[in-house]
mmCIF file of C-alpha atoms in Angstrom:
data_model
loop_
_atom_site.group_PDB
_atom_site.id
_atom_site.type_symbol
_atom_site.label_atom_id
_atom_site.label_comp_id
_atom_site.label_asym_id
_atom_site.label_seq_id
_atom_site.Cartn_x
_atom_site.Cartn_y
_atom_site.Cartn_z
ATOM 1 C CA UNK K 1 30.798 -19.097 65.071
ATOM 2 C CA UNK K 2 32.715 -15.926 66.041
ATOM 3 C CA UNK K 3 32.304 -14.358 62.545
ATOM 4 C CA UNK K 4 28.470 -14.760 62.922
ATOM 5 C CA UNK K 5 28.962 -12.922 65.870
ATOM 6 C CA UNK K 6 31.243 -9.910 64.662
ATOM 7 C CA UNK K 7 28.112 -9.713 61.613
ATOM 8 C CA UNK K 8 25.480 -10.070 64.246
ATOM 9 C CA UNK K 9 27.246 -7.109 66.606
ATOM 10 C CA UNK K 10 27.943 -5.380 63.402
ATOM 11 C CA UNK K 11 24.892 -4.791 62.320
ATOM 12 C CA UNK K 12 23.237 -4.366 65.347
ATOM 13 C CA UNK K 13 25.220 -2.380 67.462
ATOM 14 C CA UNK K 14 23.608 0.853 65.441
ATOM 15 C CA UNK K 15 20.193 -0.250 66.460
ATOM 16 C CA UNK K 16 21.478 -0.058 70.234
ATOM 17 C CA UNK K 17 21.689 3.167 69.600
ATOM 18 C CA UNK K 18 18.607 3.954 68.138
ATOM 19 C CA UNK K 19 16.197 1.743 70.237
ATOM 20 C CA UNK K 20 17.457 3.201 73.111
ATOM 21 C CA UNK K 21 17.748 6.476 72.320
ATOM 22 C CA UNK K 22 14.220 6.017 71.670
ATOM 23 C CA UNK K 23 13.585 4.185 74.761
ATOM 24 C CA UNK K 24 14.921 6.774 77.314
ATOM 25 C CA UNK K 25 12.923 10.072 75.808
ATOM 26 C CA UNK K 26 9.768 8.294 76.459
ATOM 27 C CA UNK K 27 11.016 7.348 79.505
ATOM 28 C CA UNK K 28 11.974 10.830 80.253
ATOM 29 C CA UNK K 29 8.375 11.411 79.541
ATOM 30 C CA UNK K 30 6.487 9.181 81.498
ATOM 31 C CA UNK K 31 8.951 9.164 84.562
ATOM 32 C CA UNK K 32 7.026 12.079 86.515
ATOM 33 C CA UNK K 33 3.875 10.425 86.431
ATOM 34 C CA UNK K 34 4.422 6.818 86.326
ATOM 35 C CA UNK K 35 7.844 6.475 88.049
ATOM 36 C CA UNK K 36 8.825 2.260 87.750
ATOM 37 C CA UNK K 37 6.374 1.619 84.983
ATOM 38 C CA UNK K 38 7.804 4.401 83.033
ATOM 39 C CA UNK K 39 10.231 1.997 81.418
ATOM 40 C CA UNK K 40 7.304 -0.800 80.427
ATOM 41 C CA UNK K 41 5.033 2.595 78.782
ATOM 42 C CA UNK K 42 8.224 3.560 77.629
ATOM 43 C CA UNK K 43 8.558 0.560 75.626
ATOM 44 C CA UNK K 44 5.025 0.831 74.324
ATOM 45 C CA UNK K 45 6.012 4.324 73.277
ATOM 46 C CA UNK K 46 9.530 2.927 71.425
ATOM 47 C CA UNK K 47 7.243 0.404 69.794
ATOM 48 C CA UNK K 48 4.765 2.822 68.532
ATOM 49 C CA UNK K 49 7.203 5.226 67.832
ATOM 50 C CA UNK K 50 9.106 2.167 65.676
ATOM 51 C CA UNK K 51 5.700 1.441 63.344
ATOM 52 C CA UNK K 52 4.766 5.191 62.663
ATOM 53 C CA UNK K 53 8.534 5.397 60.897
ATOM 54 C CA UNK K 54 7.277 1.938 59.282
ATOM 55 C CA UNK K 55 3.474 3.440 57.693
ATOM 56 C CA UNK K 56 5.352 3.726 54.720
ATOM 57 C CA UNK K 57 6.028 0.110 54.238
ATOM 58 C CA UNK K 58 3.085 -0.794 54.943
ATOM 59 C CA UNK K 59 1.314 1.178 52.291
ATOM 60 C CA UNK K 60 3.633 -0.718 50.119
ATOM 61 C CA UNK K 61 2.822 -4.087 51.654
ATOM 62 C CA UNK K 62 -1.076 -3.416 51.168
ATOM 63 C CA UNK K 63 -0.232 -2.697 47.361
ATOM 64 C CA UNK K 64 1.807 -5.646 46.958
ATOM 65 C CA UNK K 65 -0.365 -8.174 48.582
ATOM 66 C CA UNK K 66 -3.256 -6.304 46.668
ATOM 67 C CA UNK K 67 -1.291 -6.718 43.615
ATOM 68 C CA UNK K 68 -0.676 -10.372 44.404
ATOM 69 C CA UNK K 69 -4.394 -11.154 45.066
ATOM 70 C CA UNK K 70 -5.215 -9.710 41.552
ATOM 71 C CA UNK K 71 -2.410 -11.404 40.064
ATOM 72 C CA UNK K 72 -3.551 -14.722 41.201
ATOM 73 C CA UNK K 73 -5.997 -15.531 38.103
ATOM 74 C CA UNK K 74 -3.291 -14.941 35.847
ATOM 75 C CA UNK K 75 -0.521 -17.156 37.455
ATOM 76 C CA UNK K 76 -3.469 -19.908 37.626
ATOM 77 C CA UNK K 77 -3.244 -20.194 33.881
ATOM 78 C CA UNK K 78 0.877 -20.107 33.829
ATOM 79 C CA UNK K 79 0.262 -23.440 35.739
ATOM 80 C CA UNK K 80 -2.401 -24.827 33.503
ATOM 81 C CA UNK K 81 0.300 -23.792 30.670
ATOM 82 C CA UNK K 82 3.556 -24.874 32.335
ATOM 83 C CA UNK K 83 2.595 -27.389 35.191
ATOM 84 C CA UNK K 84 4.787 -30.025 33.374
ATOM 85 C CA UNK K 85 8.022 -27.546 33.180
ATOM 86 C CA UNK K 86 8.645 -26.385 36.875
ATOM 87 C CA UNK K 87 11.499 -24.140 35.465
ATOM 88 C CA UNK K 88 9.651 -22.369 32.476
ATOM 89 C CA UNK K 89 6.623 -21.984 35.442
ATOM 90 C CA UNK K 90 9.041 -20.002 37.481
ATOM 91 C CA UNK K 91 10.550 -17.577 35.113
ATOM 92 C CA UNK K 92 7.064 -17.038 33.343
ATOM 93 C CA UNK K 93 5.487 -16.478 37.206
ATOM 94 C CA UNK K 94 8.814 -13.699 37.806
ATOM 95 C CA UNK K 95 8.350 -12.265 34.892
ATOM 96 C CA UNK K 96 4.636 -11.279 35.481
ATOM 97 C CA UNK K 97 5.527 -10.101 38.649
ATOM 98 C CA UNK K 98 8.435 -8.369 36.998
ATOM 99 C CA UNK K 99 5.900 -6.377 34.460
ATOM 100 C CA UNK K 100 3.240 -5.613 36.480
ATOM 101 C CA UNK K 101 5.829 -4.224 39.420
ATOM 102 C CA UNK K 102 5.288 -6.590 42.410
ATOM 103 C CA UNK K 103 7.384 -7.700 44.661
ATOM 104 C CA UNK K 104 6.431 -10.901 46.439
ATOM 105 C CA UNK K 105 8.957 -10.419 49.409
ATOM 106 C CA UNK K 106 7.016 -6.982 50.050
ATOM 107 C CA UNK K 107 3.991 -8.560 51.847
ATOM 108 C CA UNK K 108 6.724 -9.737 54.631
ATOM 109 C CA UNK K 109 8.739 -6.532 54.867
ATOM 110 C CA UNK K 110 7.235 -4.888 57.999
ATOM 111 C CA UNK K 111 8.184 -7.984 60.168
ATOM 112 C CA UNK K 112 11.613 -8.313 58.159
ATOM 113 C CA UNK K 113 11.981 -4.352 59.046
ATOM 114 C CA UNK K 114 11.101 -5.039 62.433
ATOM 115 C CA UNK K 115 13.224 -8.258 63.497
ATOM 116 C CA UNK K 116 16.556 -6.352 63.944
ATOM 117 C CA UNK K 117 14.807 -3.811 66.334
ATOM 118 C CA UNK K 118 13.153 -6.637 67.966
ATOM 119 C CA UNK K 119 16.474 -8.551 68.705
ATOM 120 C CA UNK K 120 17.906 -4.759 69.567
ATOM 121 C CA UNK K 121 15.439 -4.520 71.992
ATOM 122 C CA UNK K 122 15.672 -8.219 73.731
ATOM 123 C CA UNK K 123 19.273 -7.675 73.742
ATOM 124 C CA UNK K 124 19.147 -4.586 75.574
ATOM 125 C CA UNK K 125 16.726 -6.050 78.509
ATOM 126 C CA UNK K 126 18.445 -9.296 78.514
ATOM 127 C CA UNK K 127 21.592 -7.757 79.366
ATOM 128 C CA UNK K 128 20.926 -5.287 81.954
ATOM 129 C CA UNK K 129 18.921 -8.852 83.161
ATOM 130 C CA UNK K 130 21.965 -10.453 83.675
ATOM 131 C CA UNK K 131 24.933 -8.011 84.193
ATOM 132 C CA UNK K 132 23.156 -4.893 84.895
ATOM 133 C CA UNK K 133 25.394 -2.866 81.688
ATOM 134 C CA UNK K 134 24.211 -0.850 79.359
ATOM 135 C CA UNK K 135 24.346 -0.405 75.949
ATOM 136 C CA UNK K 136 23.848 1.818 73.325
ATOM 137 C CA UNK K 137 22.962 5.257 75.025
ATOM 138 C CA UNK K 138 21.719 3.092 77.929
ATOM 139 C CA UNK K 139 24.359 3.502 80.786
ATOM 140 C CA UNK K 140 25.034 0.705 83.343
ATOM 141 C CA UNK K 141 22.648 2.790 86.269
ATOM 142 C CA UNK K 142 20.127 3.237 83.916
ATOM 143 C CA UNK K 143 20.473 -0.459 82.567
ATOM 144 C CA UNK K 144 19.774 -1.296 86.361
ATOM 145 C CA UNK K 145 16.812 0.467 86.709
ATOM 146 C CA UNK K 146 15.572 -1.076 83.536
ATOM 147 C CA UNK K 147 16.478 -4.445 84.953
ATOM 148 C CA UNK K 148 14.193 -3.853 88.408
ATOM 149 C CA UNK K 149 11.655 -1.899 87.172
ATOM 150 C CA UNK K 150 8.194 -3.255 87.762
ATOM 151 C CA UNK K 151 4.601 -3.418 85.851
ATOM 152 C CA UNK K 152 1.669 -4.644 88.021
ATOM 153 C CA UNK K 153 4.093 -5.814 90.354
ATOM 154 C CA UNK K 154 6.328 -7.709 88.128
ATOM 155 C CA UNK K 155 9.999 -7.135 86.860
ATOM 156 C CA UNK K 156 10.087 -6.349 83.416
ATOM 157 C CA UNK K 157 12.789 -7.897 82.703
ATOM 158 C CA UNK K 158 11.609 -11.657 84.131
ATOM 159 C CA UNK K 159 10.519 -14.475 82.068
ATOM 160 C CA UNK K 160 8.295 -16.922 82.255
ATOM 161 C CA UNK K 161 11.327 -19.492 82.034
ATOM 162 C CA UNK K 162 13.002 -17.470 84.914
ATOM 163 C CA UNK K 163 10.476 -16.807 87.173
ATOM 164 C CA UNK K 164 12.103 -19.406 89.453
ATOM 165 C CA UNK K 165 8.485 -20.135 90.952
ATOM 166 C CA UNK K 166 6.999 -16.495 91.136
ATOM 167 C CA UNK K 167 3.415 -17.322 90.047
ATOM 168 C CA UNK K 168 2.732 -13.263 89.410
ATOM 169 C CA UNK K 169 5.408 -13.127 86.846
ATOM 170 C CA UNK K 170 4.263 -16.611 85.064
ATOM 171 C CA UNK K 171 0.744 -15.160 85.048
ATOM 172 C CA UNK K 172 1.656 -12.188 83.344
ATOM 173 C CA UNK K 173 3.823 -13.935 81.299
ATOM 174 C CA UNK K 174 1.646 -16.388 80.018
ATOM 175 C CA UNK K 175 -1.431 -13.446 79.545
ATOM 176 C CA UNK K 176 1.161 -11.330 77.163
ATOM 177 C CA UNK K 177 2.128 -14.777 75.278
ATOM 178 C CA UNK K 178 -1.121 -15.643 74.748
ATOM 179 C CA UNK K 179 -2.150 -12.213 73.673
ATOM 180 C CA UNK K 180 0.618 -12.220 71.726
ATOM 181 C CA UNK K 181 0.149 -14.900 69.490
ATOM 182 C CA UNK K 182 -3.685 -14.038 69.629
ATOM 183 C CA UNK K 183 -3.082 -10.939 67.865
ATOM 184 C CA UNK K 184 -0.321 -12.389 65.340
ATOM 185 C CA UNK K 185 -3.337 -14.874 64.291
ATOM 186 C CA UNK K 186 -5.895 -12.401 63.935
ATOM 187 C CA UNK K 187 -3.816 -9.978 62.100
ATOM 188 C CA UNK K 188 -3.188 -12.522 59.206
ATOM 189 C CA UNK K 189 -6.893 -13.731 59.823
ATOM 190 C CA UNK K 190 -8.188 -10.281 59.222
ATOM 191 C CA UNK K 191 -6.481 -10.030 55.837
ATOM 192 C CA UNK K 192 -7.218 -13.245 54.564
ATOM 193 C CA UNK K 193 -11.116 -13.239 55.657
ATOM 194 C CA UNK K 194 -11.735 -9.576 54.477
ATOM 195 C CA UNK K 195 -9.541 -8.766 51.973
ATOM 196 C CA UNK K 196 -8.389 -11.464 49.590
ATOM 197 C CA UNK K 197 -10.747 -12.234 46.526
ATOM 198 C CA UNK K 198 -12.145 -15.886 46.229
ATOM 199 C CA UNK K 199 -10.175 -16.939 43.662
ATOM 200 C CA UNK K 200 -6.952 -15.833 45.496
ATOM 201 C CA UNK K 201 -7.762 -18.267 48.192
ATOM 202 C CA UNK K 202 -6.214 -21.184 46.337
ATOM 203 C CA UNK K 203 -2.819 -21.085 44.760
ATOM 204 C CA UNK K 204 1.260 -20.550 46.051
ATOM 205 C CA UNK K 205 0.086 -17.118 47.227
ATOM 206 C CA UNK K 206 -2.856 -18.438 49.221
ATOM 207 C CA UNK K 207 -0.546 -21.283 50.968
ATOM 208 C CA UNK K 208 1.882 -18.906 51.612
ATOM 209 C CA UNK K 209 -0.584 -16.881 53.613
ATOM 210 C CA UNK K 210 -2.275 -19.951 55.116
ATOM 211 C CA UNK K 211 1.239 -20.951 56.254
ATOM 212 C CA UNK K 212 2.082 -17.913 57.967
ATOM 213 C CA UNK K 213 -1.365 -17.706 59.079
ATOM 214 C CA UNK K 214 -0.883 -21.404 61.650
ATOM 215 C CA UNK K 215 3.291 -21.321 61.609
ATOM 216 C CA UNK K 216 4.071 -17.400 63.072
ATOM 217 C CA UNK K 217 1.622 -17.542 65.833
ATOM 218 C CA UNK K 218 2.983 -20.649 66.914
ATOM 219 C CA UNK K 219 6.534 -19.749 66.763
ATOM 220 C CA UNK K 220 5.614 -16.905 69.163
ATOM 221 C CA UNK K 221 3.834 -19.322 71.408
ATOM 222 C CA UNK K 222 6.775 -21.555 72.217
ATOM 223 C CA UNK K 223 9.462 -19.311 71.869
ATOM 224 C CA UNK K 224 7.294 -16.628 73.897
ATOM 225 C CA UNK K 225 8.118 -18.270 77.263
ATOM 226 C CA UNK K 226 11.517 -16.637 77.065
ATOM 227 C CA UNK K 227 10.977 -13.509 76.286
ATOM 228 C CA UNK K 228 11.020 -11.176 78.686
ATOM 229 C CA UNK K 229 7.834 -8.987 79.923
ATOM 230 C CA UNK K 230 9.200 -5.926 78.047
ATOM 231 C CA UNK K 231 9.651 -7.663 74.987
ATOM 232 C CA UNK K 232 6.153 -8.909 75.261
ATOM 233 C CA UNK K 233 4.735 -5.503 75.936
ATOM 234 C CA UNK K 234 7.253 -4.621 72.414
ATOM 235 C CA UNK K 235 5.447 -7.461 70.103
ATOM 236 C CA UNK K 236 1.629 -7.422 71.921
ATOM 237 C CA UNK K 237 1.557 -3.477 70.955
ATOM 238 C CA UNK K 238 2.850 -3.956 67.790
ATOM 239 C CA UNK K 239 0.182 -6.614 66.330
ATOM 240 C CA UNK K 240 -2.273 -4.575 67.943
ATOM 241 C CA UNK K 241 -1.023 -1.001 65.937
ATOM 242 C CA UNK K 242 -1.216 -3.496 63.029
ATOM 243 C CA UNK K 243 -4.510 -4.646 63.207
ATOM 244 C CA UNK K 244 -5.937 -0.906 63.820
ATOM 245 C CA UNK K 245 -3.858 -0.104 60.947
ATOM 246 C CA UNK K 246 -4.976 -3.188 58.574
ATOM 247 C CA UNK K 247 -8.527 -2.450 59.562
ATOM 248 C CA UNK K 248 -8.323 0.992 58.547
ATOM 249 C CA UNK K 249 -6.635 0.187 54.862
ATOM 250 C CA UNK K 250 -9.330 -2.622 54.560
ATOM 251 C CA UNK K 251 -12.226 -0.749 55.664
ATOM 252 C CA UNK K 252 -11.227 2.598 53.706
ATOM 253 C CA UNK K 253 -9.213 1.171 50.671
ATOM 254 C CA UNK K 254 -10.376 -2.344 50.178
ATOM 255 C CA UNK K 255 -8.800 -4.860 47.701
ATOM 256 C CA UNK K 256 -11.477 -5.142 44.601
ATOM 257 C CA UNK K 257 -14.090 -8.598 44.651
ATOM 258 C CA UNK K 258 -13.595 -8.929 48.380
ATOM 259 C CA UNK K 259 -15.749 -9.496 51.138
ATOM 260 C CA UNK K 260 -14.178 -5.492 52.777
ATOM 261 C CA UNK K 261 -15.033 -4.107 48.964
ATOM 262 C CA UNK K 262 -19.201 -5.258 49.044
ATOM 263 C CA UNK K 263 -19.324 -3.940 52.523
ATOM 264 C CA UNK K 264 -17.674 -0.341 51.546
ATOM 265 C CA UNK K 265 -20.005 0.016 48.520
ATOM 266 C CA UNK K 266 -22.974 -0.461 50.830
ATOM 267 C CA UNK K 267 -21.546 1.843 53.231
ATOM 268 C CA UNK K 268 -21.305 4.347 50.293
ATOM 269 C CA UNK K 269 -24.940 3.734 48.959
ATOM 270 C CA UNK K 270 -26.219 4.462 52.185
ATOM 271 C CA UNK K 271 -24.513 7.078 52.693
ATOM 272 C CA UNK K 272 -25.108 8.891 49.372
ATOM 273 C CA UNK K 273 -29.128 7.639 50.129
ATOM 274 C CA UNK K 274 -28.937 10.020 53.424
ATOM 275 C CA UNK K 275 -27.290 12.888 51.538
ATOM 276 C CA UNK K 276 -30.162 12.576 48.546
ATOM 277 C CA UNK K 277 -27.110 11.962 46.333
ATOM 278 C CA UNK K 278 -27.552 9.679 43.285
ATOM 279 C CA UNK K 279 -26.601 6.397 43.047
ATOM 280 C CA UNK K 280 -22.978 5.394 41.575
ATOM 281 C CA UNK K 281 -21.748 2.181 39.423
ATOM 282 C CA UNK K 282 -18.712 0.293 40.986
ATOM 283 C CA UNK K 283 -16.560 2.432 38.554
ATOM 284 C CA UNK K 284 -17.633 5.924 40.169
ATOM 285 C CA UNK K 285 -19.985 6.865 37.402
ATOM 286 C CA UNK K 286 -23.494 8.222 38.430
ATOM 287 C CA UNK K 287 -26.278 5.921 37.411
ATOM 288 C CA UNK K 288 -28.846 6.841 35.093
ATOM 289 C CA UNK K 289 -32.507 7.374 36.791
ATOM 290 C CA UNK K 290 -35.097 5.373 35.042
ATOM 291 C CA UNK K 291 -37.651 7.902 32.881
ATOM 292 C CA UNK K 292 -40.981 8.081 35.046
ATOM 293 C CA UNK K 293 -43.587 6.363 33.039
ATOM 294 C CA UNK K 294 -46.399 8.839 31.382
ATOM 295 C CA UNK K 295 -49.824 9.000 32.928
ATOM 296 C CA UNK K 296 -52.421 7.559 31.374
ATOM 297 C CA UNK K 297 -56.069 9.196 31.012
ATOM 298 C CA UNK K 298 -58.233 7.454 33.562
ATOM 299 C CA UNK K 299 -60.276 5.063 32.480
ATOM 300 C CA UNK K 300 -64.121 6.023 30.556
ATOM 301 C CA UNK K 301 -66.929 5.058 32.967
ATOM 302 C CA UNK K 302 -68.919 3.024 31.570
ATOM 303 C CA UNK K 303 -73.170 3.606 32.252
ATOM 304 C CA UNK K 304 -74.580 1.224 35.045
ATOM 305 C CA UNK K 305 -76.683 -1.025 33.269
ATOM 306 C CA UNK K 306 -80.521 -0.603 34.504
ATOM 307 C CA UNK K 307 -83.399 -2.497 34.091
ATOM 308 C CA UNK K 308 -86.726 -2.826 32.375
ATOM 309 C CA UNK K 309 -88.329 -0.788 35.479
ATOM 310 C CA UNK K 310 -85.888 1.633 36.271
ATOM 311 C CA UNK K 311 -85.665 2.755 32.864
ATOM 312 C CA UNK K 312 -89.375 3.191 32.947
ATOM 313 C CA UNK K 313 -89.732 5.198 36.241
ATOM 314 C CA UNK K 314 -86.516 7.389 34.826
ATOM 315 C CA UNK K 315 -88.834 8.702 31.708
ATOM 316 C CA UNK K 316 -87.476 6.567 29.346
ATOM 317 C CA UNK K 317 -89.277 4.084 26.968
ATOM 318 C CA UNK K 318 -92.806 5.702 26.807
ATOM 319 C CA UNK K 319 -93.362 5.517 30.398
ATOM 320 C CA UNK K 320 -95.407 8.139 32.397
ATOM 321 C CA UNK K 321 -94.269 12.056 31.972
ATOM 322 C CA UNK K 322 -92.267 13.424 34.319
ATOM 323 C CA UNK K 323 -94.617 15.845 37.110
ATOM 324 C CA UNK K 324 -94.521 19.136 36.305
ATOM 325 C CA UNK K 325 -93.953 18.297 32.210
ATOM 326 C CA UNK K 326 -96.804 19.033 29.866
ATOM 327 C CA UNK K 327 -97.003 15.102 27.999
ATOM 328 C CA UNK K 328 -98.324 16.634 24.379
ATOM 329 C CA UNK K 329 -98.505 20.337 22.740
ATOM 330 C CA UNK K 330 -99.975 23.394 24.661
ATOM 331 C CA UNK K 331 -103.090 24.737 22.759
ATOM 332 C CA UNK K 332 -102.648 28.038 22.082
#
């Protein structure tokens, strides 16, 4: 049990460092204007500054799980092919993956990235909680100040498990929890409703997502309770930077035969529609504009059919000379 706790100190003792190095310049920055709270906003600005560093990750998680989604129609027919040979079904499925460069694991590398600077962070409250020391660049006054500074009125370093009866803190507790795990289900809602092809909704890759879609945000729930209020302010801010961030990618760079791609090329028709631009094709290419049709000649009007008596009194048919109209020869 000790050597898991060298390995755990070991590897996060760096990350002390780090998060609160982090933590105390955006302290420094909000302390002359929000003096207490500065530690909670400064833990909104660790956590933000924590998933700009990560963008890049993301862009690679959108590509895999993109890659995944497309991937899906193919792997289908590996288990029409090899459902009776579990074995042969793996190392066919790897080696697809292997050729066409995806990485399975990659759709679950932001919150793999982000665990160790999670636990860095709970670490860091929970002892200045408890002993009031520091660590990292955090020094034992500062860890103090940490430890009683206050959002809306609450520590930020309570619990809802600690409150000891303090209804304020177990109302704020239980409002970040529940946003918390509000935000973890939408987040994997958002991808699976908008961006995932029908026929990727079926398959290991599909019941993969489905399971992190129920299991994460209920994991948060119940272990939520005992986190304290910074480290709910940490996780609430980061599912919501990641659902601004997904909804960006989805909207602007949807995955192809989704729900987010139909939507984007009717955004784009009427867009090009308002500009007078011509239509495109789903592969970029302008569309052809039908040849008008050539005018005909109009029509030959046809005489209006008269009768017996209105030929007559129009001169026709013998009838009486017009006035005026000699009816034989002049004599000279």
């Amino acid at each position: 049990m000790q050597f898991l706790k060298d390995i755990g100190g070991f590897i996060l003792t760096p990350l002390y460092f780090l998060v609160s190095a982090v933590l105390l310049f955006w302290h420094g920055v909000f302390e002359p204007i929000a003096g207490s709270a500065s530690w909670a906003l400064g833990i909104i600005g660790l956590t933000l500054t924590i998933r700009a560093a990560m963008i890049p990750l993301f862009v690679k998680q959108i590509k895999s799980s993109r890659n995944m989604q497309l991937l899906q129609p193919h792997v289908k027919e590996l288990q029409k092919k090899y459902g009776h040979d579990r074995e042969r079904l793996a190392q066919e499925t790897m080696k697809l993956y292997r050729e066409s460069k995806t990485n399975p694991l990659a759709s679950c590398l932001p919150l793999i990235i982000q665990m160790p600077f999670f636990l860095a962070l709970f670490r860091l409250i929970d002892q200045a909680a408890k002993n009031g020391s520091g660590r990292g660049l955090l020094t034992d006054e500062q860890a103090r100040e940490l430890r009683d500074a206050e959002i809306f009125g609450v520590k930020i370093s309570s619990s809802f498990t600690s409150a000891d009866g303090d209804h304020r803190v177990q109302i704020l507790a239980a409002i970040l929890v529940v946003a918390m795990t509000v935000t973890t289900f939408l987040t994997q809602r958002q991808l699976m409703s908008k961006n995932m092809p029908a026929d990727a909704l079926s398959g290991p890759y599909a019941q993969q997502q489905k399971l992190l879609l129920y299991v994460l945000p209920l994991v948060f729930a119940v272990g939520g309770i005992a986190f304290p209020i910074g480290v709910l302010l940490y996780w609430t801010t980061s599912n919501l930077w990641t659902m601004g961030q997904q909804f960006y990618v989805i909207r602007n760079n949807p995955a192809p035969n989704t729900e987010a791609a139909r939507a984007k090329a009717q955004r784009d028709a009427e867009k090009r529609k308002r500009k007078g631009l011509p239509e495109v094709d789903s592969a970029g290419n302008v569309k052809a504009e039908a040849e008008p049709e050539p005018e005909r000649p109009a029509p030959r009007a046809q005489p209006k059919k008269q009768t017996r008596s209105q030929r007559k009194k129009g001169g026709g048919g013998g009838g009486k000379p017009a006035p005026g109209k000699p009816s034989g020869p002049q004599n000279q």
